[in-house]
Amino acid sequence: MLKAAWANLTIDSRHIVRQLRMAPGFAAVSILSLALGIGATATVFSVIYGALITPYPYSGADRMVQVRLYGQSDRRNFLLLSSRQFADFKRMDVLDGAVAMDLWDMASTGDALPEAVRTAHLSVDAFAYFGVPPIIGHTFSISATHLDEDPEHVVVLSYPFWQRRYGGGRDVIGKLLQLDHQNYTIIGVLPPRFRWGDGDVYTPLAMTADPNRIYIVDTRLKVGVNYQRAEAEMQPLLEQFAKETPGHFPPGFRVHVASLTGVVAGSSRGALLLLFAAVGVLLAVGCANVSILFLARGTRRLHEFAVRAALGAGRKRLVGQMFTESVLLALVGGATGVLFAIAGVKAVVDWLPKGTFPSEAVIHLNLPVLVFSTAVAVTTGIVFGISPALHFSALQLNELMRTASHRTTVDSRSRRMRDLLVASQVALTILLLAAAGSAMRSFVNVYHTKLGYDPHNVMTVSISLPDGTYTTYETRAAFYGGIHKRVAGLSGIKSAAVALFPIPPVEDVRQTLEIMGRTPEKGQTVDVQETTGEYFSTLEIPLLKGRVWSEDENNRAAHIAVINEEMARRFWPNRDAIGQRLRLPEFKAFTSWILGAKDSNGWLEIIGVVGNTPNRGLREPIAPAAYLPYTLLMGDSMQLVVRTVSVPMAMVRAVRQQIHSVDPGQPVAKTQTAEDLLRAEGWAREQFVASLFLVFSMLALALAVTGLYSVVAYATALRSREFGIRMALGANKAHVIGLVMSSAVKTVSAGIVVGVALSIACNGLIAHWVSGSVYDPVMLGIIAVLLFGATGLAAFVPARRAASCDPMDVLRTE
């Protein structure tokens, strides 16, 4: 019996290969339809799985949360605690551990030019908290330091730093790394996915009893503790802390707990989930296409079934042959889909904008999803592949022969099934095209956002002070001022400025606002930038009224401010803003690494109004903004904003040399062009999402067009006798084309109507996730016309072929 089955399989396989050679288009389209659906689905879910579901390698990562404090200004504040507060916070019943961190750049000294090394100083039990062992050596222990003691000078290297600095040599353990002129012993190397704080190296955190020395705190909840309970229990404890150190907490704050993944992924989460829904639609379209092809092909092979049945082939034999053909095509399509998925994941990883997802995330092919999507596609191919044989083999032989001899459609059920599948394809393709159009329009809007300044030939240089340097107000002001003066005097530099933040809209500080002579309003805020007066000329932000402050005013921390046009319009719509006074009550030093001038939060006089620049992202409306002399409040990290005569990066070396001439031990952390910063701020992500949507929608359109072409071509072939008779009796070509096209137009029109309605119904979901709306009659109209034209052309080709045939040839073959 097995021998007979094997013989039948061999015979069927040879026969199938011959059949497919005679119909290469059918084979190619079937395989590609399955492969594209499988490859796209597995690719996008692999990104979702790696970036959103399991981005972190840490123990209990799903319970790791970030605690944020929202004050009256609704500005998100990090949880910053002193050493004693951190110890009390860790003991809360709802927590399963916490980690404290201080993060700043240290200088890798001992070389010709100091290199900025991003150093994460972690509480001594941090590595037990993370649960990630080193790949070489060991991490620092709990006994590494005590309160108010200088911690051990040991360092654990991140994997990228180990590779970059030491070439991955395993003999690195025990070597010395000089940071800020102090030797640190290398005791371990972390695995590639440990990237907490994006540190280059990790050292023990020096915990001090000084209440003004505060640390960034992250934590993990116990199993079963929800966010609402955690917030409710944290609120009273943190309010008690706020009474002890009010400067570290915003007035009237509320505690908000969010998952670590949710905070980092941000708006990318929604866009990726919508993309996954889109590729699910693409998989459905691909499966529908395969179904159409197999149904149409089965109908056309009716004559073959009739002949084989007349020669003695039983139902089992007919079904077996079709089953073998279906399995063969489905498996080849599945295997091709696997190759597409492998290539797709690699392409997406290479294409993915840097910084979109956590540094710890590793994106690779997700096998469970690959298996699932392959199983769905292969099952679809098999089911719809053998369904014609199951149907036709159930007919009586005389009925089968009679039906085959007339070469007409066997029944209306098969036709209705094909029309339903085509209409479904068209509707789903409309939905994908609408989402793609929305994403593309969102990208175009972001890309063409009016910046209010010229980002060309501008670069920013990050300057982070080594810990313990320039600890007095005078020395720090002299240091920043010396760098500014030297860099601004360089040949090839048009203008330079010192600023807290580089360029709009990269970061902002939102402060509670009071206006002299008015009752303070709850939630009244202003975005603050601290800089020198040259900031506006460097970025070419237009001065609309008044003036900017002078170098002398900057040096003596004059209590003056320049505001943007939006602030003047909103708060002084019918009067001149120049001469008005404002106050920022929270604008004061709240920790030891910030040095403030006397009465930094006192009343400020408005001396000028400048043009608007985006300050809350490229998509959000412009908010009121105030620019202040940076000497009012100086942190340990500032930005040098430089406009060059030619290519900005050509001046990097000269700028670094001037910085080192002021302080030979000062490292330069990061240098970027303004255009790179803008790309990272929004252009790259929007372009990535829009491009993926466009690719998937174009694939869906190609599949829909192919499906309609297949249906019309096979239906036309079945009606060849009818068309021959009509033409022999005097029907012209236009009449025959009209007969063929009318059915296709009805099906496509129904699909377009359903697709437009579906797009409108899903508008809220799409608009929320891709920051754009599909509720645009013009866009939907263009998409409908595009799809109608493409599918109409696909139907016209076989219709014209049918109308061009010789009626006598058709009747002779009958």
Short mmCIF file of C-alpha atoms in Angstrom, two decimals, residues 459-800:
data_model
loop_
_atom_site.label_atom_id
_atom_site.label_comp_id
_atom_site.label_asym_id
_atom_site.label_seq_id
_atom_site.Cartn_x
_atom_site.Cartn_y
_atom_site.Cartn_z
CA MET A 459 26.68 72.24 15.14
CA THR A 460 26.41 71.68 18.86
CA VAL A 461 29.19 70.64 21.22
CA SER A 462 28.32 69.09 24.60
CA ILE A 463 30.47 70.21 27.54
CA SER A 464 30.09 68.22 30.77
CA LEU A 465 32.23 69.19 33.72
CA PRO A 466 34.13 66.44 35.55
CA ASP A 467 32.77 65.86 39.03
CA GLY A 468 34.31 68.13 41.63
CA THR A 469 35.54 70.77 39.16
CA TYR A 470 34.47 74.41 38.97
CA THR A 471 32.47 74.14 42.17
CA THR A 472 32.20 77.88 42.76
CA TYR A 473 29.97 80.25 40.85
CA GLU A 474 32.83 82.51 39.76
CA THR A 475 35.11 79.77 38.41
CA ARG A 476 32.29 78.07 36.54
CA ALA A 477 31.11 81.32 34.93
CA ALA A 478 34.71 82.12 33.95
CA PHE A 479 35.18 78.66 32.44
CA TYR A 480 32.08 78.79 30.23
CA GLY A 481 32.77 82.40 29.31
CA GLY A 482 36.38 81.63 28.36
CA ILE A 483 35.33 78.80 26.04
CA HIS A 484 32.67 80.97 24.44
CA LYS A 485 35.10 83.82 23.76
CA ARG A 486 37.83 81.58 22.31
CA VAL A 487 35.52 79.57 20.02
CA ALA A 488 33.68 82.66 18.78
CA GLY A 489 37.04 84.16 17.74
CA LEU A 490 38.02 81.21 15.53
CA SER A 491 38.48 81.73 11.82
CA GLY A 492 35.63 79.89 10.07
CA ILE A 493 33.17 80.51 12.91
CA LYS A 494 30.45 83.08 12.15
CA SER A 495 28.89 83.08 15.60
CA ALA A 496 28.81 81.01 18.79
CA ALA A 497 26.68 80.82 21.93
CA VAL A 498 26.57 78.93 25.21
CA ALA A 499 23.18 77.37 26.01
CA LEU A 500 21.60 74.90 28.37
CA PHE A 501 19.93 73.03 25.47
CA PRO A 502 21.25 72.81 21.90
CA ILE A 503 18.54 73.74 19.37
CA PRO A 504 14.75 73.82 19.33
CA PRO A 505 12.91 71.58 19.97
CA VAL A 506 15.54 69.34 21.58
CA GLU A 507 14.53 69.19 25.26
CA ASP A 508 13.04 71.98 27.30
CA VAL A 509 12.58 73.12 30.90
CA ARG A 510 9.00 73.99 31.70
CA GLN A 511 8.64 76.42 34.62
CA THR A 512 5.70 77.75 36.57
CA LEU A 513 5.08 81.36 35.54
CA GLU A 514 4.02 84.43 37.52
CA ILE A 515 3.37 87.83 35.92
CA MET A 516 3.67 91.01 37.96
CA GLY A 517 0.33 92.63 38.63
CA ARG A 518 -1.67 89.48 37.92
CA THR A 519 -3.01 86.73 40.13
CA PRO A 520 -1.03 83.53 39.47
CA GLU A 521 -3.05 81.01 37.45
CA LYS A 522 -2.82 77.29 38.09
CA GLY A 523 -1.02 75.47 35.29
CA GLN A 524 0.40 78.70 33.81
CA THR A 525 3.84 77.73 32.47
CA VAL A 526 6.61 78.89 30.19
CA ASP A 527 9.41 76.94 28.46
CA VAL A 528 12.83 78.24 29.51
CA GLN A 529 16.14 78.29 27.65
CA GLU A 530 19.29 79.62 29.32
CA THR A 531 21.85 81.02 26.93
CA THR A 532 24.02 83.94 25.86
CA GLY A 533 22.73 86.88 23.82
CA GLU A 534 24.48 85.52 20.69
CA TYR A 535 22.12 82.50 20.62
CA PHE A 536 19.61 84.34 18.42
CA SER A 537 22.12 85.51 15.83
CA THR A 538 23.80 82.11 15.81
CA LEU A 539 20.57 80.31 14.96
CA GLU A 540 19.27 83.33 13.01
CA ILE A 541 16.13 83.63 15.11
CA PRO A 542 14.69 87.04 14.16
CA LEU A 543 14.48 89.80 16.76
CA LEU A 544 10.98 91.28 16.37
CA LYS A 545 11.06 93.97 19.05
CA GLY A 546 13.38 95.38 21.67
CA ARG A 547 16.90 93.98 22.14
CA VAL A 548 18.88 91.03 23.49
CA TRP A 549 21.20 91.20 26.47
CA SER A 550 24.85 92.22 26.18
CA GLU A 551 27.96 90.32 27.25
CA ASP A 552 28.25 92.54 30.32
CA GLU A 553 24.66 91.82 31.32
CA ASN A 554 25.28 88.11 30.88
CA ASN A 555 28.44 88.23 33.02
CA ARG A 556 26.65 89.93 35.91
CA ALA A 557 23.55 87.68 35.62
CA ALA A 558 21.18 90.56 34.94
CA HIS A 559 17.53 89.83 35.76
CA ILE A 560 16.26 90.23 32.22
CA ALA A 561 14.50 88.03 29.69
CA VAL A 562 13.66 87.79 26.02
CA ILE A 563 10.36 86.09 25.17
CA ASN A 564 9.00 84.50 22.01
CA GLU A 565 6.20 85.93 19.90
CA GLU A 566 3.70 83.35 21.19
CA MET A 567 4.22 84.43 24.79
CA ALA A 568 3.77 88.10 23.89
CA ARG A 569 0.58 87.29 21.97
CA ARG A 570 -0.89 85.12 24.70
CA PHE A 571 -0.17 87.23 27.79
CA TRP A 572 -0.05 90.78 26.35
CA PRO A 573 -2.28 90.65 23.28
CA ASN A 574 -3.24 94.34 23.35
CA ARG A 575 -0.17 95.97 24.87
CA ASP A 576 3.59 96.05 24.56
CA ALA A 577 5.36 93.17 26.35
CA ILE A 578 8.62 95.15 26.58
CA GLY A 579 9.13 96.35 30.14
CA GLN A 580 6.73 93.83 31.66
CA ARG A 581 8.00 91.66 34.50
CA LEU A 582 7.75 87.94 35.07
CA ARG A 583 8.94 85.51 37.70
CA LEU A 584 9.78 81.79 37.74
CA PRO A 585 9.33 80.71 41.38
CA GLU A 586 10.91 77.25 40.83
CA PHE A 587 13.92 78.64 38.96
CA LYS A 588 16.58 78.06 41.61
CA ALA A 589 19.40 75.67 42.45
CA PHE A 590 17.93 72.45 43.84
CA THR A 591 21.09 70.35 44.07
CA SER A 592 24.81 70.72 44.62
CA TRP A 593 25.75 70.43 40.94
CA ILE A 594 23.75 73.57 40.05
CA LEU A 595 25.14 76.99 40.95
CA GLY A 596 22.82 79.98 40.98
CA ALA A 597 23.20 83.75 41.07
CA LYS A 598 21.66 85.69 43.92
CA ASP A 599 17.87 85.68 43.76
CA SER A 600 17.81 83.66 40.50
CA ASN A 601 14.06 83.23 40.87
CA GLY A 602 13.42 86.94 41.32
CA TRP A 603 11.51 89.25 38.98
CA LEU A 604 12.82 89.46 35.40
CA GLU A 605 12.27 92.38 33.04
CA ILE A 606 11.34 91.61 29.44
CA ILE A 607 13.69 93.45 27.08
CA GLY A 608 12.93 91.80 23.73
CA VAL A 609 10.60 89.65 21.63
CA VAL A 610 11.93 87.08 19.13
CA GLY A 611 10.30 84.85 16.55
CA ASN A 612 8.68 81.53 17.44
CA THR A 613 10.56 78.24 17.30
CA PRO A 614 9.07 74.80 18.05
CA ASN A 615 9.72 74.02 21.70
CA ARG A 616 7.51 71.01 22.46
CA GLY A 617 8.33 68.76 19.57
CA LEU A 618 7.86 69.15 15.85
CA ARG A 619 4.19 68.11 16.00
CA GLU A 620 2.97 70.11 18.97
CA PRO A 621 1.80 73.76 18.91
CA ILE A 622 4.37 76.35 19.94
CA ALA A 623 4.22 77.22 23.63
CA PRO A 624 5.24 80.46 25.40
CA ALA A 625 9.01 80.59 25.85
CA ALA A 626 11.47 82.77 27.75
CA TYR A 627 15.21 83.09 27.16
CA LEU A 628 17.40 84.02 30.15
CA PRO A 629 21.11 84.67 30.70
CA TYR A 630 22.66 81.27 31.48
CA THR A 631 24.62 82.80 34.35
CA LEU A 632 21.43 83.04 36.41
CA LEU A 633 21.57 79.29 36.96
CA MET A 634 24.53 77.18 35.79
CA GLY A 635 24.54 73.41 35.71
CA ASP A 636 27.52 71.09 35.23
CA SER A 637 26.59 70.46 31.61
CA MET A 638 26.11 73.05 28.87
CA GLN A 639 26.02 73.18 25.07
CA LEU A 640 28.15 75.20 22.71
CA VAL A 641 26.06 76.19 19.65
CA VAL A 642 28.22 77.21 16.68
CA ARG A 643 27.43 78.55 13.20
CA THR A 644 30.24 77.89 10.74
CA VAL A 645 31.15 79.42 7.40
CA SER A 646 31.28 76.02 5.67
CA VAL A 647 30.80 72.37 6.68
CA PRO A 648 30.29 72.33 10.48
CA MET A 649 32.09 69.08 11.25
CA ALA A 650 35.25 70.39 9.58
CA MET A 651 35.61 72.73 12.58
CA VAL A 652 35.36 70.06 15.28
CA ARG A 653 39.07 69.68 15.85
CA ALA A 654 39.64 73.45 16.03
CA VAL A 655 36.77 73.85 18.54
CA ARG A 656 38.12 71.03 20.72
CA GLN A 657 41.57 72.56 20.73
CA GLN A 658 40.14 75.86 21.98
CA ILE A 659 38.25 74.05 24.76
CA HIS A 660 41.44 72.25 25.82
CA SER A 661 43.34 75.53 25.75
CA VAL A 662 40.99 76.75 28.50
CA ASP A 663 41.26 73.49 30.45
CA PRO A 664 43.56 70.69 29.17
CA GLY A 665 41.62 68.14 31.24
CA GLN A 666 38.18 69.04 29.91
CA PRO A 667 36.69 66.32 27.67
CA VAL A 668 34.30 67.05 24.80
CA ALA A 669 31.41 64.64 25.01
CA LYS A 670 29.38 64.81 21.81
CA THR A 671 29.42 66.87 18.65
CA GLN A 672 26.45 66.85 16.28
CA THR A 673 25.06 68.95 13.47
CA ALA A 674 21.71 70.65 13.94
CA GLU A 675 20.30 68.64 11.04
CA ASP A 676 21.31 65.36 12.71
CA LEU A 677 19.62 66.49 15.91
CA LEU A 678 16.42 67.38 14.05
CA ARG A 679 16.50 64.04 12.26
CA ALA A 680 16.75 62.23 15.57
CA GLU A 681 14.03 64.43 17.10
CA GLY A 682 11.31 63.40 14.67
CA TRP A 683 12.23 63.22 11.03
CA ALA A 684 13.80 59.76 11.12
CA ARG A 685 11.04 58.05 13.10
CA GLU A 686 8.24 59.55 11.00
CA GLN A 687 10.05 58.63 7.79
CA PHE A 688 10.63 55.07 9.01
CA VAL A 689 6.97 54.50 9.88
CA ALA A 690 5.67 56.17 6.72
CA SER A 691 8.05 54.20 4.50
CA LEU A 692 7.04 50.86 6.02
CA PHE A 693 3.35 51.67 5.63
CA LEU A 694 3.96 52.70 2.03
CA VAL A 695 5.87 49.51 1.22
CA PHE A 696 3.20 47.26 2.75
CA SER A 697 0.33 49.13 1.09
CA MET A 698 2.05 48.94 -2.31
CA LEU A 699 2.50 45.19 -1.84
CA ALA A 700 -1.17 44.88 -0.94
CA LEU A 701 -2.10 46.89 -4.03
CA ALA A 702 0.03 44.62 -6.21
CA LEU A 703 -1.62 41.54 -4.71
CA ALA A 704 -5.11 42.98 -5.18
CA VAL A 705 -4.40 43.85 -8.80
CA THR A 706 -2.96 40.39 -9.40
CA GLY A 707 -5.95 38.73 -7.78
CA LEU A 708 -8.44 40.67 -9.89
CA TYR A 709 -6.45 40.00 -13.04
CA SER A 710 -6.44 36.27 -12.30
CA VAL A 711 -10.18 36.16 -11.70
CA VAL A 712 -11.05 38.12 -14.83
CA ALA A 713 -8.58 36.15 -16.96
CA TYR A 714 -9.92 32.77 -15.86
CA ALA A 715 -13.55 33.92 -16.01
CA THR A 716 -12.94 35.23 -19.53
CA ALA A 717 -11.39 31.93 -20.59
CA LEU A 718 -14.44 30.07 -19.27
CA ARG A 719 -16.76 32.30 -21.31
CA SER A 720 -14.76 32.09 -24.52
CA ARG A 721 -17.51 30.04 -26.27
CA GLU A 722 -20.13 32.61 -25.26
CA PHE A 723 -18.02 35.49 -26.55
CA GLY A 724 -17.33 33.64 -29.81
CA ILE A 725 -21.04 33.15 -30.45
CA ARG A 726 -21.80 36.78 -29.60
CA MET A 727 -19.14 38.05 -31.98
CA ALA A 728 -20.25 35.64 -34.71
CA LEU A 729 -23.76 37.08 -34.37
CA GLY A 730 -22.46 40.64 -34.78
CA ALA A 731 -21.31 41.82 -31.36
CA ASN A 732 -18.40 44.28 -31.57
CA LYS A 733 -15.25 44.42 -29.41
CA ALA A 734 -16.55 47.20 -27.20
CA HIS A 735 -19.60 45.12 -26.31
CA VAL A 736 -17.45 42.14 -25.30
CA ILE A 737 -15.07 44.34 -23.29
CA GLY A 738 -18.06 45.90 -21.55
CA LEU A 739 -19.43 42.47 -20.61
CA VAL A 740 -16.10 41.45 -19.09
CA MET A 741 -15.49 44.74 -17.33
CA SER A 742 -18.97 45.18 -15.85
CA SER A 743 -18.62 42.32 -13.38
CA ALA A 744 -15.12 43.45 -12.36
CA VAL A 745 -16.27 47.06 -11.90
CA LYS A 746 -19.12 45.98 -9.62
CA THR A 747 -16.80 43.89 -7.47
CA VAL A 748 -14.11 46.58 -7.22
CA SER A 749 -16.65 49.33 -6.54
CA ALA A 750 -18.15 47.32 -3.69
CA GLY A 751 -14.68 46.75 -2.25
CA ILE A 752 -13.82 50.47 -2.51
CA VAL A 753 -17.03 51.51 -0.74
CA VAL A 754 -16.40 49.03 2.07
CA GLY A 755 -12.73 50.04 2.27
CA VAL A 756 -13.52 53.76 2.52
CA ALA A 757 -16.12 53.08 5.21
CA LEU A 758 -13.64 50.87 7.08
CA SER A 759 -10.95 53.56 6.88
CA ILE A 760 -13.30 56.19 8.27
CA ALA A 761 -14.38 53.82 11.05
CA CYS A 762 -10.71 53.22 11.98
CA ASN A 763 -9.79 56.90 11.71
CA GLY A 764 -9.48 57.48 15.46
CA LEU A 765 -7.15 54.52 15.90
CA ILE A 766 -4.94 55.44 12.95
CA ALA A 767 -4.83 59.14 13.87
CA HIS A 768 -3.81 58.33 17.44
CA TRP A 769 -0.98 56.01 16.45
CA VAL A 770 0.54 57.73 13.40
CA SER A 771 -0.29 61.35 14.32
CA GLY A 772 -2.37 61.84 11.21
CA SER A 773 -5.97 61.51 10.10
CA VAL A 774 -7.44 59.46 7.24
CA TYR A 775 -10.63 61.51 7.40
CA ASP A 776 -9.66 63.50 4.35
CA PRO A 777 -12.05 63.33 1.38
CA VAL A 778 -9.35 64.41 -1.05
CA MET A 779 -6.88 61.74 0.10
CA LEU A 780 -9.55 59.01 0.21
CA GLY A 781 -10.74 60.10 -3.23
CA ILE A 782 -7.23 59.91 -4.67
CA ILE A 783 -6.71 56.46 -3.13
CA ALA A 784 -10.06 55.23 -4.49
CA VAL A 785 -9.25 56.55 -7.97
CA LEU A 786 -5.75 55.02 -7.83
CA LEU A 787 -7.09 51.63 -6.80
CA PHE A 788 -9.98 51.77 -9.26
CA GLY A 789 -7.60 52.68 -12.08
CA ALA A 790 -5.07 49.96 -11.20
CA THR A 791 -7.67 47.22 -10.84
CA GLY A 792 -9.55 48.51 -13.90
CA LEU A 793 -6.37 48.19 -15.95
CA ALA A 794 -5.85 44.68 -14.58
CA ALA A 795 -9.38 43.73 -15.71
CA PHE A 796 -9.05 45.49 -19.07
CA VAL A 797 -6.07 43.40 -20.22
CA PRO A 798 -7.90 40.02 -20.31
CA ALA A 799 -11.10 41.75 -21.53
CA ARG A 800 -9.25 43.20 -24.53
#
